[in-house]
Short mmCIF file of C-alpha atoms and ligand atoms in Angstrom, two decimals:
data_model
loop_
_atom_site.label_atom_id
_atom_site.label_comp_id
_atom_site.label_asym_id
_atom_site.label_seq_id
_atom_site.Cartn_x
_atom_site.Cartn_y
_atom_site.Cartn_z
CA MET A 1 2.46 75.11 -2.72
CA TYR A 2 1.79 77.50 0.06
CA ASN A 3 -1.02 76.96 2.45
CA GLN A 4 -3.65 79.58 1.61
CA ASP A 5 -4.78 79.88 5.27
CA ASP A 6 -1.12 81.04 6.32
CA VAL A 7 -1.36 83.93 3.80
CA LEU A 8 -4.89 84.92 4.88
CA ASN A 9 -3.70 85.88 8.31
CA THR A 10 -1.26 88.22 6.85
CA ILE A 11 -3.26 90.10 4.09
CA ASN A 12 -6.26 91.23 5.83
CA SER A 13 -5.52 94.79 5.85
CA TYR A 14 -5.79 97.79 3.30
CA TYR A 15 -4.03 101.08 3.30
CA SER A 16 -4.81 104.49 2.11
CA THR A 17 -3.01 105.68 -1.00
CA ASN A 18 -2.58 109.22 1.06
CA ARG A 19 -0.74 107.10 3.61
CA ARG A 20 -2.25 109.39 6.32
CA ALA A 21 -4.78 107.01 7.51
CA PRO A 22 -4.71 103.75 9.57
CA GLU A 23 -4.91 100.44 7.98
CA VAL A 24 -8.16 98.66 8.11
CA SER A 25 -9.63 95.50 7.11
CA PHE A 26 -11.34 94.53 4.00
CA LYS A 27 -14.90 94.92 5.71
CA GLU A 28 -14.12 98.39 6.95
CA ALA A 29 -12.68 99.45 3.73
CA LEU A 30 -15.65 98.36 1.78
CA LEU A 31 -18.02 99.81 3.95
CA LYS A 32 -16.11 103.20 4.27
CA GLY A 33 -15.50 103.55 0.65
CA LEU A 34 -13.12 106.55 0.96
CA ALA A 35 -10.40 106.63 3.66
CA PRO A 36 -10.48 109.32 6.25
CA ASP A 37 -7.43 111.12 4.61
CA GLY A 38 -9.29 111.46 1.18
CA GLY A 39 -7.14 108.56 -0.15
CA LEU A 40 -8.39 105.28 -1.64
CA TYR A 41 -8.02 101.92 -0.18
CA MET A 42 -5.52 99.25 -1.46
CA PRO A 43 -4.47 95.90 -0.19
CA CYS A 44 -1.23 95.86 1.89
CA PHE A 45 -0.21 92.49 0.48
CA ILE A 46 -1.22 90.70 -2.77
CA PRO A 47 -0.72 87.03 -2.79
CA LYS A 48 0.49 85.24 -5.73
CA PHE A 49 -0.77 82.05 -7.43
CA ASN A 50 1.99 79.48 -8.28
CA ARG A 51 2.22 77.61 -11.67
CA GLY A 52 0.19 74.75 -10.61
CA GLU A 53 -2.69 77.05 -9.41
CA LEU A 54 -2.57 79.19 -12.37
CA GLU A 55 -3.00 75.76 -14.61
CA ALA A 56 -5.71 74.60 -12.34
CA LEU A 57 -7.83 77.85 -13.25
CA SER A 58 -8.78 76.36 -16.84
CA ALA A 59 -10.71 73.77 -15.08
CA ASP A 60 -12.93 76.13 -13.05
CA ASP A 61 -16.02 77.97 -14.14
CA TYR A 62 -16.40 81.80 -13.62
CA PRO A 63 -17.74 81.72 -10.04
CA GLY A 64 -14.98 79.09 -9.32
CA ILE A 65 -12.26 81.56 -10.62
CA ALA A 66 -13.80 84.52 -8.67
CA PHE A 67 -14.06 82.56 -5.36
CA LYS A 68 -10.21 81.68 -5.73
CA ILE A 69 -9.38 85.34 -6.48
CA LEU A 70 -11.60 87.10 -3.86
CA ASN A 71 -10.68 84.56 -1.15
CA LEU A 72 -7.20 85.56 -1.49
CA LEU A 73 -7.77 89.11 -1.43
CA THR A 74 -10.26 89.57 0.86
CA GLY A 75 -8.78 87.52 3.81
CA LYS A 76 -10.50 85.90 6.55
CA ASP A 77 -13.22 88.47 6.83
CA ILE A 78 -15.65 86.46 4.76
CA ASP A 79 -16.47 82.68 5.50
CA ARG A 80 -15.40 80.50 2.38
CA ASP A 81 -18.53 78.96 1.97
CA ASP A 82 -20.31 82.04 2.15
CA LEU A 83 -18.15 83.30 -0.41
CA ILE A 84 -18.60 80.49 -2.82
CA ASN A 85 -22.36 80.97 -2.58
CA LEU A 86 -22.10 84.72 -3.19
CA CYS A 87 -19.89 84.18 -6.37
CA ARG A 88 -22.47 81.62 -7.52
CA GLU A 89 -25.28 83.89 -6.99
CA VAL A 90 -23.45 86.85 -8.46
CA TYR A 91 -21.86 85.31 -11.52
CA ASN A 92 -24.72 83.67 -13.26
CA PHE A 93 -23.33 84.96 -16.51
CA ASP A 94 -20.04 84.49 -18.02
CA ILE A 95 -17.75 86.36 -20.77
CA VAL A 96 -17.66 85.66 -24.37
CA LEU A 97 -14.20 85.34 -26.13
CA GLU A 98 -14.49 86.16 -29.83
CA GLY A 99 -11.44 85.41 -32.05
CA VAL A 100 -11.13 88.23 -34.50
CA VAL A 101 -7.72 87.69 -36.53
CA ASN A 102 -4.58 85.92 -35.79
CA ARG A 103 -4.52 85.35 -31.89
CA ASN A 104 -6.25 88.82 -31.34
CA TYR A 105 -9.32 88.14 -29.22
CA LEU A 106 -12.28 90.19 -28.25
CA MET A 107 -13.30 89.64 -24.44
CA ARG A 108 -17.06 90.81 -24.48
CA LEU A 109 -18.00 91.76 -21.08
CA ASP A 110 -21.41 92.74 -21.81
CA GLN A 111 -23.52 89.66 -20.69
CA GLY A 112 -24.82 90.96 -17.29
CA PRO A 113 -28.24 92.39 -16.48
CA THR A 114 -27.39 96.10 -17.80
CA ALA A 115 -25.04 94.95 -20.70
CA SER A 116 -22.14 96.65 -19.43
CA PHE A 117 -18.90 95.50 -17.56
CA LYS A 118 -19.83 97.44 -14.66
CA ASP A 119 -22.17 94.66 -13.81
CA PHE A 120 -19.19 92.36 -12.94
CA ALA A 121 -18.04 94.61 -10.05
CA ALA A 122 -21.57 96.29 -9.02
CA ARG A 123 -23.26 93.04 -8.23
CA MET A 124 -20.56 91.66 -6.19
CA MET A 125 -19.91 94.83 -4.29
CA GLY A 126 -23.87 94.79 -3.38
CA ARG A 127 -23.56 91.17 -2.25
CA LEU A 128 -20.70 91.78 -0.32
CA MET A 129 -22.03 94.85 1.46
CA GLN A 130 -25.35 93.25 2.32
CA TYR A 131 -23.20 90.28 3.79
CA PHE A 132 -21.36 92.17 6.33
CA LEU A 133 -24.62 94.51 7.17
CA SER A 134 -27.00 91.39 7.71
CA ILE A 135 -24.21 90.01 10.14
CA ASP A 136 -24.08 93.17 12.23
CA SER A 137 -28.01 93.61 11.84
CA LYS A 138 -27.35 97.14 10.23
CA ASP A 139 -28.91 98.91 7.29
CA ILE A 140 -27.72 101.65 5.00
CA THR A 141 -28.81 103.99 2.25
CA ILE A 142 -27.00 104.03 -0.86
CA LEU A 143 -27.34 107.48 -2.44
CA THR A 144 -25.73 108.13 -5.73
CA ALA A 145 -25.78 110.54 -8.80
CA THR A 146 -25.40 109.06 -12.30
CA SER A 147 -25.02 110.10 -15.80
CA GLY A 148 -26.01 106.69 -17.05
CA ASP A 149 -24.05 103.37 -16.93
CA THR A 150 -23.13 103.49 -13.19
CA GLY A 151 -26.85 104.28 -12.03
CA SER A 152 -28.20 101.39 -14.16
CA ALA A 153 -25.63 98.87 -13.03
CA VAL A 154 -25.99 100.00 -9.22
CA ALA A 155 -29.76 99.81 -9.37
CA ASN A 156 -29.64 96.42 -10.91
CA ALA A 157 -26.89 95.14 -8.64
CA TYR A 158 -28.66 96.31 -5.39
CA PHE A 159 -32.27 95.36 -6.32
CA GLY A 160 -33.94 93.10 -3.79
CA LEU A 161 -30.98 93.17 -1.23
CA GLY A 162 -32.04 93.35 2.23
CA ASN A 163 -30.50 95.89 4.62
CA ILE A 164 -29.86 98.34 1.68
CA ARG A 165 -32.09 101.25 0.39
CA VAL A 166 -30.95 102.89 -2.83
CA ILE A 167 -31.57 106.34 -4.08
CA ILE A 168 -30.43 107.38 -7.61
CA LEU A 169 -30.38 110.80 -8.87
CA PHE A 170 -29.87 111.34 -12.70
CA PRO A 171 -30.15 114.46 -14.95
CA PHE A 172 -33.27 113.97 -16.99
CA ASP A 173 -32.00 115.09 -20.34
CA GLU A 174 -28.58 113.57 -20.13
CA VAL A 175 -29.17 109.96 -20.02
CA THR A 176 -30.59 107.61 -22.69
CA GLU A 177 -33.96 106.14 -22.64
CA LEU A 178 -32.60 102.62 -22.29
CA GLN A 179 -30.30 103.59 -19.44
CA ARG A 180 -33.44 105.44 -17.79
CA LYS A 181 -35.48 102.16 -18.12
CA GLN A 182 -32.74 100.00 -16.57
CA MET A 183 -33.14 102.20 -13.55
CA THR A 184 -36.79 103.11 -13.37
CA THR A 185 -38.46 99.67 -13.87
CA LEU A 186 -37.28 97.80 -10.82
CA GLY A 187 -39.06 99.34 -7.91
CA ASN A 188 -38.68 97.55 -4.49
CA ASN A 189 -35.74 98.89 -2.66
CA ILE A 190 -34.83 101.07 -5.69
CA ARG A 191 -35.90 104.76 -5.83
CA VAL A 192 -34.97 106.85 -8.68
CA ILE A 193 -35.23 110.63 -9.06
CA ALA A 194 -34.94 112.69 -12.25
CA VAL A 195 -33.59 115.98 -11.83
CA ASP A 196 -34.22 119.01 -14.00
CA GLY A 197 -30.64 119.79 -14.15
CA LYS A 198 -27.24 118.72 -15.08
CA PHE A 199 -25.10 115.66 -13.79
CA ASP A 200 -23.24 118.16 -11.85
CA ASP A 201 -26.14 119.42 -10.05
CA CYS A 202 -27.23 115.73 -8.94
CA GLN A 203 -23.69 115.41 -7.64
CA THR A 204 -23.93 118.66 -5.65
CA MET A 205 -27.14 117.47 -4.10
CA VAL A 206 -25.62 114.07 -3.15
CA LYS A 207 -22.55 115.85 -1.67
CA ARG A 208 -24.75 118.17 0.50
CA ALA A 209 -26.83 115.32 1.69
CA PHE A 210 -23.97 113.54 2.91
CA MET A 211 -23.06 116.36 5.14
CA ASP A 212 -26.81 117.01 6.26
CA GLU A 213 -27.30 116.02 9.98
CA SER A 214 -31.10 115.85 9.23
CA LEU A 215 -30.28 112.73 7.32
CA ALA A 216 -27.72 111.12 9.39
CA HIS A 217 -30.33 108.43 10.58
CA LEU A 218 -30.30 107.19 6.85
CA ARG A 219 -26.60 106.24 7.26
CA LEU A 220 -25.92 107.45 3.62
CA SER A 221 -23.36 105.54 1.84
CA SER A 222 -21.97 105.78 -1.79
CA ALA A 223 -21.53 102.94 -4.40
CA ASN A 224 -19.06 104.56 -6.63
CA SER A 225 -16.28 103.32 -8.53
CA ILE A 226 -13.49 104.20 -5.94
CA ASN A 227 -14.74 101.46 -3.67
CA ILE A 228 -12.18 98.56 -3.22
CA GLY A 229 -15.39 96.47 -3.37
CA ARG A 230 -15.66 97.40 -7.17
CA LEU A 231 -12.11 96.97 -7.83
CA LEU A 232 -11.28 93.54 -6.80
CA PRO A 233 -13.90 91.70 -8.97
CA GLN A 234 -12.50 93.29 -11.91
CA SER A 235 -9.33 91.18 -11.68
CA VAL A 236 -11.31 88.09 -12.38
CA TYR A 237 -12.24 88.35 -15.96
CA TYR A 238 -8.38 88.80 -16.69
CA PHE A 239 -7.65 85.36 -15.49
CA ARG A 240 -10.61 83.87 -17.05
CA GLY A 241 -9.64 85.30 -20.63
CA TRP A 242 -6.18 84.18 -20.11
CA SER A 243 -6.98 80.56 -18.72
CA ARG A 244 -9.21 79.83 -21.78
CA LEU A 245 -6.85 80.95 -24.47
CA ALA A 246 -3.12 80.68 -23.33
CA ALA A 247 -1.60 77.74 -25.19
CA LYS A 248 0.91 77.03 -22.09
CA SER A 249 0.86 78.00 -18.58
CA ASP A 250 3.47 80.78 -18.87
CA GLU A 251 2.25 82.34 -22.22
CA LYS A 252 2.15 85.83 -21.71
CA VAL A 253 -0.75 88.15 -23.01
CA VAL A 254 -1.26 91.65 -23.97
CA PHE A 255 -4.48 93.18 -22.90
CA SER A 256 -6.02 96.25 -24.38
CA VAL A 257 -8.27 98.06 -21.94
CA PRO A 258 -10.57 101.11 -22.77
CA CYS A 259 -9.96 103.66 -19.68
CA GLY A 260 -12.06 106.31 -17.91
CA ASN A 261 -11.52 106.07 -14.18
CA PHE A 262 -8.91 103.45 -14.57
CA GLY A 263 -10.84 100.94 -12.33
CA ASN A 264 -10.93 98.38 -14.97
CA LEU A 265 -7.25 98.68 -15.52
CA MET A 266 -6.44 98.53 -11.81
CA GLY A 267 -8.23 95.22 -11.88
CA GLY A 268 -5.86 93.92 -14.63
CA ILE A 269 -2.90 95.24 -12.60
CA ILE A 270 -3.65 93.54 -9.32
CA ALA A 271 -4.14 90.32 -11.68
CA ARG A 272 -0.56 90.66 -12.97
CA GLU A 273 0.64 91.18 -9.35
CA MET A 274 -1.37 87.81 -8.51
CA GLY A 275 0.96 86.01 -11.10
CA LEU A 276 -1.07 86.39 -14.21
CA PRO A 277 1.32 86.49 -17.13
CA VAL A 278 0.92 89.71 -18.84
CA LYS A 279 3.11 91.21 -21.45
CA CYS A 280 1.94 94.59 -21.51
CA PHE A 281 -1.37 96.46 -20.88
CA VAL A 282 -2.38 98.83 -23.63
CA ILE A 283 -4.16 101.85 -22.13
CA ALA A 284 -6.61 103.20 -24.51
CA THR A 285 -8.24 106.55 -23.68
CA ASN A 286 -10.51 108.80 -25.76
CA GLU A 287 -9.46 112.45 -26.40
CA ASN A 288 -9.29 112.89 -22.52
CA ASP A 289 -5.55 112.09 -23.03
CA GLU A 290 -4.09 113.39 -19.50
CA VAL A 291 -2.72 109.99 -18.78
CA PRO A 292 -0.91 109.18 -22.14
CA VAL A 293 0.53 112.79 -21.84
CA TYR A 294 1.68 112.08 -18.36
CA PHE A 295 3.47 108.79 -19.42
CA ARG A 296 5.04 110.46 -22.22
CA THR A 297 6.23 113.68 -20.48
CA GLY A 298 6.15 113.05 -16.93
CA THR A 299 3.71 116.00 -16.33
CA TYR A 300 0.36 115.18 -14.96
CA ASN A 301 -2.40 117.95 -16.16
CA ILE A 302 -6.02 117.46 -15.21
CA ILE A 303 -8.42 118.21 -18.16
CA ARG A 304 -11.32 120.26 -16.90
CA PRO A 305 -14.04 120.35 -17.91
CA SER A 306 -13.49 116.92 -19.48
CA ARG A 307 -14.05 116.49 -23.18
CA ASN A 308 -17.16 115.00 -24.74
CA CYS A 309 -16.44 111.94 -26.83
CA ILE A 310 -18.69 109.16 -28.20
CA SER A 311 -17.36 106.80 -25.86
CA ASN A 312 -19.00 108.76 -23.23
CA ALA A 313 -18.14 106.70 -20.10
CA MET A 314 -14.62 107.43 -20.81
CA ASN A 315 -14.93 111.27 -20.52
CA VAL A 316 -12.83 111.60 -17.48
CA GLY A 317 -10.28 114.47 -17.23
CA HIS A 318 -8.83 113.10 -13.85
CA PRO A 319 -9.19 109.43 -13.29
CA SER A 320 -9.56 108.65 -9.61
CA ASN A 321 -7.84 105.51 -9.76
CA MET A 322 -4.49 107.32 -10.85
CA SER A 323 -3.70 107.54 -7.10
CA ARG A 324 -3.73 103.85 -7.00
CA ILE A 325 -1.59 103.38 -9.86
CA ALA A 326 0.86 105.96 -8.45
CA ALA A 327 0.94 104.11 -5.15
CA PHE A 328 1.41 100.74 -7.04
CA TYR A 329 4.41 102.26 -8.43
CA GLY A 330 5.97 103.74 -5.26
CA GLY A 331 4.53 107.08 -5.74
CA ILE A 332 1.82 109.36 -4.03
CA MET A 333 -0.85 111.35 -6.09
CA ASP A 334 -3.52 112.93 -3.92
CA GLU A 335 -7.12 113.28 -4.84
CA TYR A 336 -6.58 116.61 -6.69
CA GLY A 337 -3.99 114.89 -8.90
CA ARG A 338 -0.95 116.53 -7.15
CA ILE A 339 2.04 114.42 -7.31
CA LEU A 340 3.66 114.36 -3.97
CA LYS A 341 6.11 111.59 -4.59
CA GLU A 342 7.03 110.68 -8.15
CA PRO A 343 6.21 107.04 -8.99
CA ASP A 344 8.67 104.74 -10.97
CA MET A 345 8.12 106.47 -14.46
CA GLY A 346 10.58 104.05 -16.11
CA LYS A 347 8.76 100.99 -14.92
CA LEU A 348 5.28 102.55 -15.90
CA ARG A 349 6.64 103.18 -19.38
CA GLU A 350 7.78 99.42 -19.46
CA ASP A 351 4.56 97.96 -18.16
CA PHE A 352 1.97 99.99 -20.27
CA PHE A 353 1.50 101.40 -23.56
CA ALA A 354 -0.79 104.50 -23.28
CA VAL A 355 -2.60 105.83 -26.47
CA SER A 356 -5.25 108.49 -26.80
CA VAL A 357 -8.03 107.57 -29.44
CA THR A 358 -10.00 110.28 -31.17
CA ASP A 359 -13.46 109.99 -32.13
CA ASP A 360 -12.72 109.81 -35.67
CA GLU A 361 -10.22 106.96 -35.14
CA THR A 362 -12.98 105.34 -32.83
CA ARG A 363 -15.41 105.45 -35.74
CA ASN A 364 -12.79 104.30 -38.18
CA ALA A 365 -11.91 101.29 -35.97
CA ILE A 366 -15.77 100.42 -35.88
CA ASP A 367 -15.99 100.52 -39.64
CA MET A 368 -12.89 98.56 -40.27
CA CYS A 369 -13.47 95.74 -37.88
CA TYR A 370 -16.87 95.28 -39.26
CA ARG A 371 -15.75 95.33 -42.91
CA GLN A 372 -12.48 93.24 -42.45
CA PHE A 373 -13.74 90.85 -39.79
CA GLY A 374 -17.58 91.09 -39.60
CA THR A 375 -17.03 91.88 -35.72
CA VAL A 376 -19.27 94.68 -34.32
CA LEU A 377 -17.57 97.03 -31.72
CA GLU A 378 -19.30 99.76 -29.78
CA PRO A 379 -17.27 102.98 -29.22
CA HIS A 380 -15.40 101.97 -26.02
CA GLY A 381 -14.35 98.71 -27.34
CA ALA A 382 -13.38 100.20 -30.48
CA ALA A 383 -11.00 102.56 -28.67
CA ALA A 384 -9.30 99.50 -27.13
CA TRP A 385 -9.06 97.70 -30.50
CA TYR A 386 -7.85 100.82 -32.13
CA GLY A 387 -4.92 101.03 -29.26
CA LEU A 388 -4.10 97.41 -29.79
CA GLN A 389 -3.39 98.09 -33.50
CA LYS A 390 -1.13 100.95 -32.58
CA TYR A 391 0.86 98.69 -30.15
CA LEU A 392 1.17 96.08 -32.77
CA ASP A 393 2.24 98.70 -35.30
CA ASN A 394 4.97 99.59 -32.81
CA ASN A 395 6.01 95.99 -32.01
CA PRO A 396 6.09 94.31 -35.46
CA VAL A 397 7.91 91.31 -34.00
CA GLN A 398 5.09 90.44 -31.78
CA ARG A 399 2.51 91.06 -34.28
CA ASP A 400 4.20 88.74 -36.95
CA GLY A 401 5.08 86.29 -34.10
CA ASN A 402 1.10 85.68 -33.53
CA GLN A 403 1.36 87.31 -29.96
CA LEU A 404 -1.73 86.44 -27.88
CA CYS A 405 -3.77 89.77 -27.46
CA ILE A 406 -7.14 90.49 -25.76
CA SER A 407 -8.92 93.64 -26.41
CA LEU A 408 -11.77 94.28 -23.87
CA GLU A 409 -15.30 95.25 -25.00
CA THR A 410 -17.06 96.88 -22.06
CA ALA A 411 -20.58 97.42 -23.42
CA HIS A 412 -23.10 95.74 -25.79
CA PRO A 413 -23.02 97.23 -28.95
CA ALA A 414 -26.95 97.38 -28.89
CA LYS A 415 -26.43 100.16 -26.27
CA PHE A 416 -25.09 102.24 -29.05
CA GLN A 417 -27.72 101.30 -31.62
CA ARG A 418 -27.90 105.17 -33.09
CA GLU A 419 -24.16 105.61 -33.52
CA LEU A 420 -23.47 102.15 -35.02
CA THR A 421 -26.30 102.46 -37.33
CA ASP A 422 -24.97 105.95 -38.56
CA ILE A 423 -21.50 104.34 -39.12
CA LEU A 424 -22.32 100.89 -40.48
CA LYS A 425 -25.53 101.36 -41.86
CA ILE A 426 -26.72 98.01 -40.43
CA ASN A 427 -29.62 97.43 -37.95
CA ILE A 428 -28.27 96.34 -34.56
CA PRO A 429 -31.02 94.22 -32.82
CA LEU A 430 -31.64 95.01 -29.08
CA THR A 431 -30.88 92.04 -26.68
CA SER A 432 -33.95 90.33 -25.32
CA SER A 433 -33.56 91.72 -21.87
CA MET A 434 -33.55 95.26 -23.52
CA GLU A 435 -36.67 94.34 -25.36
CA GLU A 436 -38.40 93.22 -22.22
CA LEU A 437 -37.85 96.86 -20.68
CA GLU A 438 -40.23 98.13 -23.43
CA THR A 439 -43.22 96.69 -21.72
CA LYS A 440 -42.37 97.38 -18.11
CA THR A 441 -43.82 100.23 -16.25
CA GLU A 442 -41.55 103.12 -15.18
CA GLU A 443 -41.65 104.67 -11.76
CA TYR A 444 -39.52 107.72 -10.83
CA LEU A 445 -40.13 111.02 -9.29
CA SER A 446 -39.43 114.39 -11.27
CA LEU A 447 -37.83 116.96 -9.16
CA GLU A 448 -36.70 120.52 -9.57
CA ASN A 449 -32.97 121.36 -9.11
CA ASN A 450 -33.76 122.49 -5.39
CA TYR A 451 -31.88 120.57 -2.36
CA GLU A 452 -34.72 121.70 0.03
CA LEU A 453 -37.20 119.77 -2.18
CA PHE A 454 -35.05 116.75 -2.47
CA ARG A 455 -34.39 116.57 1.39
CA ASN A 456 -38.06 116.98 2.20
CA TYR A 457 -38.86 114.16 0.08
CA ILE A 458 -36.31 111.91 1.61
CA LEU A 459 -37.39 112.82 5.06
CA LYS A 460 -41.16 111.99 4.28
CA HIS A 461 -40.46 108.56 2.60
CA TYR A 462 -37.85 107.23 4.88
C1 LIG B 1 -17.28 102.85 -17.14
C2 LIG B 1 -16.97 102.49 -18.51
C3 LIG B 1 -15.58 102.45 -19.01
C4 LIG B 1 -14.46 102.85 -18.07
O1 LIG B 1 -14.07 102.12 -17.22
P1 LIG B 1 -13.06 102.45 -16.03
O2 LIG B 1 -13.02 101.53 -14.85
O3 LIG B 1 -13.75 103.75 -15.30
O4 LIG B 1 -11.88 103.00 -16.71
C5 LIG B 1 -15.39 101.99 -20.19
N1 LIG B 1 -16.47 101.26 -21.11
C6 LIG B 1 -17.75 101.46 -20.58
C7 LIG B 1 -18.81 100.94 -21.42
C8 LIG B 1 -18.07 101.96 -19.16
O5 LIG B 1 -19.28 101.94 -18.90
#
């Protein structure tokens, strides 16, 4: 067994996927978000668990596994005892593994405060940022635009954290009532602004604010999905699922992942690099099929504007994490999707099975899964489930040999009450935390789509 402390001295740096910026520490990568050359940060070195350490994970609870993984990846930037405490504070909820048929399982990642898998990452990133800011006695303002899920996960994750103020802009007509209430009933350090415009208008305001010198004193920062602090925590549940279900320590698992920006999948790729026995990752996209087409043909074409599908959190025409995947396979893809150096396509095709799932196929999977097995899926998890069935159809030896498979369910079905009632003709009850929202008071500012008004409001209140 290696000594973890020896490893820690060598892993404490992060490179930019564009390869034109200096390497930085974990802390710097976390607080910067984007590298100065427009690339995304990736760990220079990914440590591996050995067989004994992998086996030991089955005795750990979720926070225990999270600590072991994050301790290896973040290096000596964080004190070990502090990191243990952070993991216990953040992960006061667990995953649910549900057997569906044979050795095919559903991993439900919907037990967090906003019933979305984004809670796993956003909560850890918030605590990590606050940890470093409080050591340096600094504060920042998180400014983010949301079309729904990210805003509610970020608002809940950063709620009550010292040293951090949060401003969230959302397009009033484009988020559901539930998503809105998950942001607007918090108060405290969370300020929410409903813009009379579209998501793109909110994003434009955010971009202008970042370049506006009159707001420099706020030290604006973003909490979006490209931050390395949101990526690393997403490796943990892959280990958790495997350690609960694998019959022996080298049993390989097939994971099926519903993909939008490919951050979730990237967490899985890091987990495999750390020694998790993975047979294959199924990449399930919706009708935004730029990645499955790329894997098939070797030509990468952005889809703009992205296609609207019922798995709306996956409506992404150019996933930002593709540049990380390319980097991982020896290539370079810039932020515009241009391939400057070809990754190892042969290896990519070996490690992944990429499939695009139409809305009809998604609805069909929801219907079939409920009628055959009594399992309720929402649209994102249904796309992954459908992708897994395609994979097994292509690999009958694995299907008939009872291959261990885990399909990821990324949101709670109650978030998609209307769609599911339409398809299944059953009533999907709200969770208790969703019901509690009904009685809470909402507080938000309604604003015209006008940058000057937005800036004056910010200057007056901060
Ligand atoms: C964000 C999201 C996804 C997509 O995850 P990526 O990491 O962007 O690939 C899938 N399902 C749900 C419910 C989401 O909110």
